[in-house]
PDB file of C-alpha atoms and ligand atoms in Angstrom:
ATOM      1  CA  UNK A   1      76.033 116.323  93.143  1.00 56.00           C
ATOM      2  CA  UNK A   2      77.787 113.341  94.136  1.00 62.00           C
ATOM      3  CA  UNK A   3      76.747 114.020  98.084  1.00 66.00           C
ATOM      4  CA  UNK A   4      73.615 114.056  97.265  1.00 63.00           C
ATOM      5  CA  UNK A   5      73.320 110.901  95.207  1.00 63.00           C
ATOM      6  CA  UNK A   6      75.076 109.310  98.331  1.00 67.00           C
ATOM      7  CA  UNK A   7      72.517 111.022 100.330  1.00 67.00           C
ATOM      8  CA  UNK A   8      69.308 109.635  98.584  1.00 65.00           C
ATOM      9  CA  UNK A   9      70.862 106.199  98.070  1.00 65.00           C
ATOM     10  CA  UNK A  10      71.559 106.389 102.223  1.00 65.00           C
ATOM     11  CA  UNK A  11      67.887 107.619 102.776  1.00 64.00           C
ATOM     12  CA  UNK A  12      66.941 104.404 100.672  1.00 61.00           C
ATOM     13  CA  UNK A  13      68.672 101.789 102.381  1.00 59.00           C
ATOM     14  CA  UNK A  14      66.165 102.729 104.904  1.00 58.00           C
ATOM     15  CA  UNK A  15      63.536 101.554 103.179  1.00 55.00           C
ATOM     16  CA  UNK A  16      62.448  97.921 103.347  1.00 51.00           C
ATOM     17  CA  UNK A  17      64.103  95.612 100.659  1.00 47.00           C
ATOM     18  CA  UNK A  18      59.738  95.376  99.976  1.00 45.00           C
ATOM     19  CA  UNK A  19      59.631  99.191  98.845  1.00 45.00           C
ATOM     20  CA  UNK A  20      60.433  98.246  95.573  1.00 48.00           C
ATOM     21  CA  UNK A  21      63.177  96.915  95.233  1.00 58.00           C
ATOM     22  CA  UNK A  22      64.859  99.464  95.013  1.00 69.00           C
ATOM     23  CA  UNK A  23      67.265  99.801  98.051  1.00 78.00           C
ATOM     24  CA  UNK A  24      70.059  97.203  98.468  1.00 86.00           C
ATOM     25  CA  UNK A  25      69.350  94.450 100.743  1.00 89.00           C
ATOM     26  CA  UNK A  26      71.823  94.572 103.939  1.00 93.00           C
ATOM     27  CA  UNK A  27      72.761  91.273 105.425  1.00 94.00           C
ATOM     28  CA  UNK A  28      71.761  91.181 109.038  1.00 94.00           C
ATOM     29  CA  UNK A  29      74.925  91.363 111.772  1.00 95.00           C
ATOM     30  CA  UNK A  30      75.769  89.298 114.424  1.00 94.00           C
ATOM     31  CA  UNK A  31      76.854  90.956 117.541  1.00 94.00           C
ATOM     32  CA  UNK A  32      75.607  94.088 119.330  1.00 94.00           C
ATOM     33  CA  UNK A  33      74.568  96.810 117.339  1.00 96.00           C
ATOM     34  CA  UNK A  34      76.677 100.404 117.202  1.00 95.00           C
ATOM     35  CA  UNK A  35      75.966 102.707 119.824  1.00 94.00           C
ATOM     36  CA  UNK A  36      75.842 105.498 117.575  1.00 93.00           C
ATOM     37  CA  UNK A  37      73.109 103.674 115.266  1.00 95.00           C
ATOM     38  CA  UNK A  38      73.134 102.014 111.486  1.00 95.00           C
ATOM     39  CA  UNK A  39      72.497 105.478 109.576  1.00 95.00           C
ATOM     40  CA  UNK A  40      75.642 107.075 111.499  1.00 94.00           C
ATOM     41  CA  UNK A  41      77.452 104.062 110.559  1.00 94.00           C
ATOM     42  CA  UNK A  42      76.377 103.862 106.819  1.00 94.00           C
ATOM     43  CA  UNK A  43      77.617 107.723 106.859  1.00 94.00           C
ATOM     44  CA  UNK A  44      80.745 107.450 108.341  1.00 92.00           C
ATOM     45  CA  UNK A  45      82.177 103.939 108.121  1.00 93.00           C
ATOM     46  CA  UNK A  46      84.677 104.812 105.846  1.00 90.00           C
ATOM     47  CA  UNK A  47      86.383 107.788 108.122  1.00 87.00           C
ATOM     48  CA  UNK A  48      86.315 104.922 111.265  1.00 86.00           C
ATOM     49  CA  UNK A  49      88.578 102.947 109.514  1.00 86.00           C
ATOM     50  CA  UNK A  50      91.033 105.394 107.688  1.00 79.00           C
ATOM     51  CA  UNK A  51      94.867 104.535 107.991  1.00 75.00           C
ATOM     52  CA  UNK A  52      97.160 106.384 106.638  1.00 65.00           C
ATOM     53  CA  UNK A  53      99.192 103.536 104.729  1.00 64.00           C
ATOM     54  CA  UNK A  54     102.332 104.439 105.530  1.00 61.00           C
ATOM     55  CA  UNK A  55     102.107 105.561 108.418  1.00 57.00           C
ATOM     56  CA  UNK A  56     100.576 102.953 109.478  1.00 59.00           C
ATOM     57  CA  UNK A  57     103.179 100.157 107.871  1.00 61.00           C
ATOM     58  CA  UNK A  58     106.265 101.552 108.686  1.00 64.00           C
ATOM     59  CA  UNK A  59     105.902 103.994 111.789  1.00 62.00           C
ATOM     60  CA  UNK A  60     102.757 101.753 113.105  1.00 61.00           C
ATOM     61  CA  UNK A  61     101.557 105.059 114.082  1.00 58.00           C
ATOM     62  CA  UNK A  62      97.324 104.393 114.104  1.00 58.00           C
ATOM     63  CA  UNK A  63      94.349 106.447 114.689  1.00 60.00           C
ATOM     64  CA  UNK A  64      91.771 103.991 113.998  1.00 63.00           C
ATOM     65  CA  UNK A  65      88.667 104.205 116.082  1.00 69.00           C
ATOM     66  CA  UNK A  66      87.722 100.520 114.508  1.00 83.00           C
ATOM     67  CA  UNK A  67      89.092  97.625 113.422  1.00 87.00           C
ATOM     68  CA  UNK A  68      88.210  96.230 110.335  1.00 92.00           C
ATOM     69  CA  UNK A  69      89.026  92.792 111.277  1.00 91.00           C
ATOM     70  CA  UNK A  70      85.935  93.405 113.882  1.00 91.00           C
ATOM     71  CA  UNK A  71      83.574  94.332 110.855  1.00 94.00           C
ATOM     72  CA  UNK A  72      84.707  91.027 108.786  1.00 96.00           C
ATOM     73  CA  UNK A  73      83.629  89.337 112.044  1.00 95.00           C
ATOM     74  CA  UNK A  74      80.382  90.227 112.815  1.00 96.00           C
ATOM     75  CA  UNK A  75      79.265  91.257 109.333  1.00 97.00           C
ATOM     76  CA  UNK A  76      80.438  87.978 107.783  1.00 97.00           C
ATOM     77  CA  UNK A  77      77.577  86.430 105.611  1.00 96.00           C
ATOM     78  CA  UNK A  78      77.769  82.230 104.831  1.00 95.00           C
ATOM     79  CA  UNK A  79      77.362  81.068 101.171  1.00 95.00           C
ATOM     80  CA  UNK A  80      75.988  78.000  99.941  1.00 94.00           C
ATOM     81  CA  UNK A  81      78.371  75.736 101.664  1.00 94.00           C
ATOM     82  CA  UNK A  82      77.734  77.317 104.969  1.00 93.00           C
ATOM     83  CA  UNK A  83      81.675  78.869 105.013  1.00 94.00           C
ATOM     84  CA  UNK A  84      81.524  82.970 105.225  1.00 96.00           C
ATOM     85  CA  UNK A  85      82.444  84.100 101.879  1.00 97.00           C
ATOM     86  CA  UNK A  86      85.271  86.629 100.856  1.00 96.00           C
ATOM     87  CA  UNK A  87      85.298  89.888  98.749  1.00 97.00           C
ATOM     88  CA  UNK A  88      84.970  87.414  95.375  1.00 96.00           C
ATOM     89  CA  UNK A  89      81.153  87.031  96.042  1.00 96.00           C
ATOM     90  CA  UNK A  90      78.279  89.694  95.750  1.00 94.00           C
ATOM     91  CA  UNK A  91      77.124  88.529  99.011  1.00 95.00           C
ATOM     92  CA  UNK A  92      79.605  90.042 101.196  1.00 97.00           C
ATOM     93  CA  UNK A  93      78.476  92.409 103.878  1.00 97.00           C
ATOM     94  CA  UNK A  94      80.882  95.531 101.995  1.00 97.00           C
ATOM     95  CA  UNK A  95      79.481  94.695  98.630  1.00 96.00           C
ATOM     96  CA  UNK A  96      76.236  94.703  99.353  1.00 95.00           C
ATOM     97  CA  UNK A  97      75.976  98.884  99.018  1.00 94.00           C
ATOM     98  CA  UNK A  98      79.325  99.399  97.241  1.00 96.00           C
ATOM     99  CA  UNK A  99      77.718  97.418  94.147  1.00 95.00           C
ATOM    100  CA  UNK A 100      74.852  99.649  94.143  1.00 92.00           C
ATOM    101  CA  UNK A 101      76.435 102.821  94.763  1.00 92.00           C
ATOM    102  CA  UNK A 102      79.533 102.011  92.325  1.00 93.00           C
ATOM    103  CA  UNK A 103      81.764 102.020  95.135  1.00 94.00           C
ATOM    104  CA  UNK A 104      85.469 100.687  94.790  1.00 93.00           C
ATOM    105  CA  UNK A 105      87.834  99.822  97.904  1.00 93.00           C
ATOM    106  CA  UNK A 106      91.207  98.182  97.585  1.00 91.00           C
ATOM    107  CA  UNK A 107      91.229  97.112 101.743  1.00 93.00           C
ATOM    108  CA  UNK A 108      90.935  93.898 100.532  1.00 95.00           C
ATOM    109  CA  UNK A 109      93.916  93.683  98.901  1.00 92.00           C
ATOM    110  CA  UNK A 110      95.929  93.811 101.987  1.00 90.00           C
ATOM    111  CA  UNK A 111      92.714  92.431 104.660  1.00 93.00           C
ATOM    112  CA  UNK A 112      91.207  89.343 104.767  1.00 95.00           C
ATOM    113  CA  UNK A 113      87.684  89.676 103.717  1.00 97.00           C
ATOM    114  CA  UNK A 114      86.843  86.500 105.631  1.00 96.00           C
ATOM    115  CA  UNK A 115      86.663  86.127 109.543  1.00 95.00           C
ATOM    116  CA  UNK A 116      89.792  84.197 110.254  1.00 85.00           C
ATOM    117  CA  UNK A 117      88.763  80.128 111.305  1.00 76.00           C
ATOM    118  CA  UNK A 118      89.769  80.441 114.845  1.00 64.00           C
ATOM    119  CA  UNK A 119      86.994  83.038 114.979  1.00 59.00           C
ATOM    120  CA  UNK A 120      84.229  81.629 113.559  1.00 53.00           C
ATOM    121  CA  UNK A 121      84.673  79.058 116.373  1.00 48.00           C
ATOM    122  CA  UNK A 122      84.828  82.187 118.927  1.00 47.00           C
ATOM    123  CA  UNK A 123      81.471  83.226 117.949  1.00 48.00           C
ATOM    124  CA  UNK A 124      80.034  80.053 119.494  1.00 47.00           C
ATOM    125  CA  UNK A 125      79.392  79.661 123.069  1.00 45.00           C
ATOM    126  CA  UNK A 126      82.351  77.521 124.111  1.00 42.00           C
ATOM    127  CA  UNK A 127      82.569  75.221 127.460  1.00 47.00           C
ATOM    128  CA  UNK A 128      85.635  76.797 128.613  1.00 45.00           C
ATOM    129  CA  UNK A 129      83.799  80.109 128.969  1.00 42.00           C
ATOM    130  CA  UNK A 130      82.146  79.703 132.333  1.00 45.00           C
ATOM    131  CA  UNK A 131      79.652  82.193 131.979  1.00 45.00           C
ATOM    132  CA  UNK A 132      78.375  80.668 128.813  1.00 48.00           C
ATOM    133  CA  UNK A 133      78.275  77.259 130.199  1.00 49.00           C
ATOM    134  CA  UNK A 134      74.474  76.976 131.147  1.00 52.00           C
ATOM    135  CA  UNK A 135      73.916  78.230 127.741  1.00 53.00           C
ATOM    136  CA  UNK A 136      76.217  75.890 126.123  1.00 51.00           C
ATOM    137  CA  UNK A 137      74.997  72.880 127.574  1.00 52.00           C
ATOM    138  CA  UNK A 138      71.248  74.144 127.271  1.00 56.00           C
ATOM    139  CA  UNK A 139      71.756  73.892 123.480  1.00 55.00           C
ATOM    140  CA  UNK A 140      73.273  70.893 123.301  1.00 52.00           C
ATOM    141  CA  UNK A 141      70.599  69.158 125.434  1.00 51.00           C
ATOM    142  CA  UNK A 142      68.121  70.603 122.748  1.00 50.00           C
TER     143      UNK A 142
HETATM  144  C1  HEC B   1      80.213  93.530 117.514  1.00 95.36           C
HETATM  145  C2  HEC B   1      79.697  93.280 116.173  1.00 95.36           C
HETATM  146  C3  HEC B   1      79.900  94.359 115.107  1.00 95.36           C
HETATM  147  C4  HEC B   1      81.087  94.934 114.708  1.00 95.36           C
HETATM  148  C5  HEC B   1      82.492  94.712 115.249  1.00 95.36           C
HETATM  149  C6  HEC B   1      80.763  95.812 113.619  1.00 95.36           C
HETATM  150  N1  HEC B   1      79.410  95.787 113.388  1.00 95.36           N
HETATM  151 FE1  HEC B   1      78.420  96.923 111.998  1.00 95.36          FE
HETATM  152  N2  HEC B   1      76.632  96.287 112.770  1.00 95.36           N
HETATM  153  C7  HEC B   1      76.474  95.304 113.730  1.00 95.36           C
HETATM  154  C8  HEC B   1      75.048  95.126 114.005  1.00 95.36           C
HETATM  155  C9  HEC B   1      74.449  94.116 114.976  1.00 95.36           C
HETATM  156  C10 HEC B   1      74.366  96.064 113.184  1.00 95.36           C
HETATM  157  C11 HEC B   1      72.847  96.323 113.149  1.00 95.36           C
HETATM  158  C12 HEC B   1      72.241  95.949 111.855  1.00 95.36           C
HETATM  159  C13 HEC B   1      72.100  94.468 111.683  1.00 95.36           C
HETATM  160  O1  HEC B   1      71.404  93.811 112.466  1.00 95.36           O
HETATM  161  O2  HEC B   1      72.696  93.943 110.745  1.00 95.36           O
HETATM  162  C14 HEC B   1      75.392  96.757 112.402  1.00 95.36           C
HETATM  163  C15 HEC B   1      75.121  97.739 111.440  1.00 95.36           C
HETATM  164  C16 HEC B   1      76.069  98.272 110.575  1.00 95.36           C
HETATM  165  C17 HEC B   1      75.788  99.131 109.437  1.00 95.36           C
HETATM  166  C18 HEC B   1      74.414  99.613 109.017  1.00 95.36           C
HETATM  167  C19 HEC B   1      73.708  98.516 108.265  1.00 95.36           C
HETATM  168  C20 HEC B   1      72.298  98.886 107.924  1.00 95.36           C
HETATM  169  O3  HEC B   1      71.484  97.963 107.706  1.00 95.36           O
HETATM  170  O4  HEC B   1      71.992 100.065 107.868  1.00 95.36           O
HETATM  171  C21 HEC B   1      76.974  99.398 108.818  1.00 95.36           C
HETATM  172  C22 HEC B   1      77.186 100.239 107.570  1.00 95.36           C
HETATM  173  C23 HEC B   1      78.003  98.724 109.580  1.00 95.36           C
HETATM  174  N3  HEC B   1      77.421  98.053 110.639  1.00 95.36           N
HETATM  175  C24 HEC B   1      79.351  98.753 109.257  1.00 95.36           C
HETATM  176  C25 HEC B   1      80.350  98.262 110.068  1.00 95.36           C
HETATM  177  C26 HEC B   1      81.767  98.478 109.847  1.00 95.36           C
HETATM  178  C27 HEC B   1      82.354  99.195 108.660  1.00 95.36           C
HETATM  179  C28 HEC B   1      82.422  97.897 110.889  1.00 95.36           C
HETATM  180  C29 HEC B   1      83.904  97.912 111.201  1.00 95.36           C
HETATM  181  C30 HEC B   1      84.501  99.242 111.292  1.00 95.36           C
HETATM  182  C31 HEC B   1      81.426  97.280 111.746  1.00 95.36           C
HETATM  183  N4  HEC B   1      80.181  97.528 111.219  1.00 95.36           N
HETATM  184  C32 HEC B   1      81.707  96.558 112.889  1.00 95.36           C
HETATM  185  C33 HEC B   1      77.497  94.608 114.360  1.00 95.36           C
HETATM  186  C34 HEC B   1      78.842  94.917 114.281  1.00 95.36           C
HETATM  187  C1  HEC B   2      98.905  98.087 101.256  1.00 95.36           C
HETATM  188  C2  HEC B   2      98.243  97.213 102.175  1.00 95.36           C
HETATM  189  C3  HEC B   2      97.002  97.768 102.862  1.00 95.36           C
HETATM  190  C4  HEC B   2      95.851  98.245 102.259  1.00 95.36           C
HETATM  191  C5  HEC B   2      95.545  98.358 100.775  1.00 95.36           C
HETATM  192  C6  HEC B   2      94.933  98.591 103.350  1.00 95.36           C
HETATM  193  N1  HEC B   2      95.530  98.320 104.548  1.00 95.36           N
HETATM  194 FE1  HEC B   2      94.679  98.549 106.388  1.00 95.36          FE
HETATM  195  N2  HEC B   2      96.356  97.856 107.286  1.00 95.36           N
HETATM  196  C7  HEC B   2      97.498  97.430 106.617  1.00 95.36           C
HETATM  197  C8  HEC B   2      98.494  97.011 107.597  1.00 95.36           C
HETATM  198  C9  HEC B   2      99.863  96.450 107.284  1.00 95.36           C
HETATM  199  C10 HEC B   2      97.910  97.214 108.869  1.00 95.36           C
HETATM  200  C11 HEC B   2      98.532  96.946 110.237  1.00 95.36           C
HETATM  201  C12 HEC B   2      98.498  95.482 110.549  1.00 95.36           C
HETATM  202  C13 HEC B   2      97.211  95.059 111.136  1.00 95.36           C
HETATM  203  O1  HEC B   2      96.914  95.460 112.251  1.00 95.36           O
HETATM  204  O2  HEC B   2      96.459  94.285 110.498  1.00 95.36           O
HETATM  205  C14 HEC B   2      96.566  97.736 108.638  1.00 95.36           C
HETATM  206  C15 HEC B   2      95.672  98.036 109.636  1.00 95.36           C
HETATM  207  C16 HEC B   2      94.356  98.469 109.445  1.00 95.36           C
HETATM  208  C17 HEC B   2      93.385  98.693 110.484  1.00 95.36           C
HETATM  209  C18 HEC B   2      93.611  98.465 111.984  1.00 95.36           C
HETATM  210  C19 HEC B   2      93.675  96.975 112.290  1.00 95.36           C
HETATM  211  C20 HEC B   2      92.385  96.192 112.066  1.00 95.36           C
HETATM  212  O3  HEC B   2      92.386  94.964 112.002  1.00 95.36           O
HETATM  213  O4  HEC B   2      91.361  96.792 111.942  1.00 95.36           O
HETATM  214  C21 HEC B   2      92.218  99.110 109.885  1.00 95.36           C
HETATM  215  C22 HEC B   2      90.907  99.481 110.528  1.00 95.36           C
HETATM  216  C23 HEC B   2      92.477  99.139 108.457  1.00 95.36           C
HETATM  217  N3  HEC B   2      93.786  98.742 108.228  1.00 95.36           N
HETATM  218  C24 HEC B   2      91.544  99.509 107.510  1.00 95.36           C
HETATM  219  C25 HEC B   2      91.792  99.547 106.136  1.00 95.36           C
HETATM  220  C26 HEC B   2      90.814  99.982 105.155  1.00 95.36           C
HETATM  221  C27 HEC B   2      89.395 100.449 105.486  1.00 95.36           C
HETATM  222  C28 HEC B   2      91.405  99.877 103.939  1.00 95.36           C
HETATM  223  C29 HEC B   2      90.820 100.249 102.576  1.00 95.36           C
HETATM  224  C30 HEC B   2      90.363 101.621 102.440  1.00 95.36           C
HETATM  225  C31 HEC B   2      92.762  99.381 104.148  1.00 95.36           C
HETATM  226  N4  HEC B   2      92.947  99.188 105.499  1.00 95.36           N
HETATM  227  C32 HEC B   2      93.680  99.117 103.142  1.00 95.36           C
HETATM  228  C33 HEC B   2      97.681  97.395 105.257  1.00 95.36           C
HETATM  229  C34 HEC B   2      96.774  97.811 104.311  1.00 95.36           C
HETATM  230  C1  HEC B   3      75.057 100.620 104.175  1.00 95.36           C
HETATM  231  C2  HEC B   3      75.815 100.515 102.921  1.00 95.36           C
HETATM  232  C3  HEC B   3      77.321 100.227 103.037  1.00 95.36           C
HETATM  233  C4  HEC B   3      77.930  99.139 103.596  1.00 95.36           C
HETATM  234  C5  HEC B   3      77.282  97.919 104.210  1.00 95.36           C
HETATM  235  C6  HEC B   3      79.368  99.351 103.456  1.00 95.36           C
HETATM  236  N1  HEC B   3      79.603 100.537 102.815  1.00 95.36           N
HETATM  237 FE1  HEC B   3      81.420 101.412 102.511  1.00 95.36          FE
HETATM  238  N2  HEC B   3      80.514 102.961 101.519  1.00 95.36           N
HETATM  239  C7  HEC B   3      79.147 103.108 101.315  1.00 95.36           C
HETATM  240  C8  HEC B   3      78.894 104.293 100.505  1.00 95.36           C
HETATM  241  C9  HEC B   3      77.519 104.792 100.054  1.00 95.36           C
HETATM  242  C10 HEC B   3      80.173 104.865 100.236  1.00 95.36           C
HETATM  243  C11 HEC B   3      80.488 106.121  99.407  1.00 95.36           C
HETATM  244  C12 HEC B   3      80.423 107.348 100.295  1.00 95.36           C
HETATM  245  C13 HEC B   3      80.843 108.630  99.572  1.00 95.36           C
HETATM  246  O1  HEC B   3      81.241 108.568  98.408  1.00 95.36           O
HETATM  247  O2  HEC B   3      80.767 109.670 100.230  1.00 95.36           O
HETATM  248  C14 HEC B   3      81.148 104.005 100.911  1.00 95.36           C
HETATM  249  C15 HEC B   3      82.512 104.238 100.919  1.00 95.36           C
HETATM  250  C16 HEC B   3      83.460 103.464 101.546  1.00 95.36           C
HETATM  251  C17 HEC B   3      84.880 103.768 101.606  1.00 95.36           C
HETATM  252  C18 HEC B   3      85.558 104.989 101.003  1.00 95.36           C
HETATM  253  C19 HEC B   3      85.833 104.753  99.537  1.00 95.36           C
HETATM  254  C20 HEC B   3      86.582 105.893  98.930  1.00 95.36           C
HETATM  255  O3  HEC B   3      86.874 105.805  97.721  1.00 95.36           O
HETATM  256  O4  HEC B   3      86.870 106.867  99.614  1.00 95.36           O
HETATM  257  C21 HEC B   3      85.478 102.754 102.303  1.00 95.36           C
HETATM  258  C22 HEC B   3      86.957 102.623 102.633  1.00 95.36           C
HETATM  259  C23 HEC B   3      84.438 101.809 102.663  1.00 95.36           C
HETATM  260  N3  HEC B   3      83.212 102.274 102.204  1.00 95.36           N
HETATM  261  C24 HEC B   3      84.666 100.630 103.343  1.00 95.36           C
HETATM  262  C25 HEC B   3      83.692  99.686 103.655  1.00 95.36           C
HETATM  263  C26 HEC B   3      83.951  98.388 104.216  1.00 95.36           C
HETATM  264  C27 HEC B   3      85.339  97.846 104.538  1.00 95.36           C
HETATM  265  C28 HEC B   3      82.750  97.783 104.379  1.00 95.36           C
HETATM  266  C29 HEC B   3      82.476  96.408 104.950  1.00 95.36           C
HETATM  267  C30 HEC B   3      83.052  96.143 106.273  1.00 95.36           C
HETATM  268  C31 HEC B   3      81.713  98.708 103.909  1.00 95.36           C
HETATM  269  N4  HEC B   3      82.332  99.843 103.476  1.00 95.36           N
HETATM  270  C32 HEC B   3      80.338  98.462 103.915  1.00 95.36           C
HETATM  271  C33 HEC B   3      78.147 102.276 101.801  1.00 95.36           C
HETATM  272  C34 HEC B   3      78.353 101.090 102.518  1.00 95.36           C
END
């Protein structure tokens, strides 16, 4: 039973935010987009990212396919005052479906649920990065 209310809340989230209102309204990414496409990744997001605590603590033995630092990064939505905001708000990229589908995760407790500073400055073309020079200075002539 549970499956399939994950299931038919999944098959919603395709649905435009228009449909009704009905489907939780995803904030959009920066970055590229996963190879193996959003629906695979609203499946199986959670078995990416599995560590087994311990294991991973004290033996720092990891099979993690992603990093979840990575996903703060690129999923991180601004508030008000234009700062990404953490786990707190109902805004944040993981809350967004885990609200609606009464979804709990304690990741947080241990992760930041904010891209570090240093990073937010990463995600800007920078003048030091050659190949992003002519695009650099093309926006700041604008
Ligand atoms: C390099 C940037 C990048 C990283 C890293 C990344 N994502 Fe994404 N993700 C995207 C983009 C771009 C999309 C396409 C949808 C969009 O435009 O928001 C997307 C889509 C998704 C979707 C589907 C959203 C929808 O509207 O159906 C989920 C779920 C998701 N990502 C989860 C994750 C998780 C969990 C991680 C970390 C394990 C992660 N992503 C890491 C960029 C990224
Ligand atoms: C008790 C603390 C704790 C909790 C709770 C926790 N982690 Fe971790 N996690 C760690 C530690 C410590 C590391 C290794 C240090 C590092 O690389 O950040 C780690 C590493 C990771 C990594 C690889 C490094 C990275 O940046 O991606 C992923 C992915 C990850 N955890 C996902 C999760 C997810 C998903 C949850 C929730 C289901 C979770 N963690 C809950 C402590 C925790
Ligand atoms: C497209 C909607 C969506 C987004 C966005 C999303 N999740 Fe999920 N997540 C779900 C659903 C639905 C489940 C429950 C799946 C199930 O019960 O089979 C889930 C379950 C999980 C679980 C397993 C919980 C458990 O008790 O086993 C983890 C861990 C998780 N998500 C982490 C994340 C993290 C971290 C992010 C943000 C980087 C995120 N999710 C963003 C929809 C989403």
């Amino acid at each position: 039973m549970k499956r399939l209310l994950v299931m038919l809340f999944l098959m919603l989230a395709t649905l435009p935010a228009a449909a009704g209102g009905l489907a939780p309204v995803i904030p959009k990414a920066s970055g590229k987009p996963h190879p193996e496409g959003n629906l695979f990744m609203r499946i199986n997001h959670m078995k990416l990212m599995k560590h087994d605590r311990d294991q991973t603590v004290r033996e720092g033995d990891r099979e993690i396919g992603h990093s979840l630092k990575a996903c703060i990064e690129c999923h991180a939505v601004n508030g008000a005052d234009g700062q990404p905001v953490d786990i707190s708000s109902d805004k944040h990229f993981c809350r967004t479906c885990h609200d609606f589908a009464a979804v709990k995760v304690d990741c947080f407790q241990c992760h930041n649920s904010r891209p570090e500073a240093k990073s937010q400055v990463l995600i800007l073309p920078r003048p030091g990065d050659t190949n992003d020079l002519a695009a650099y200075l093309e926006g700041a002539a604008r």
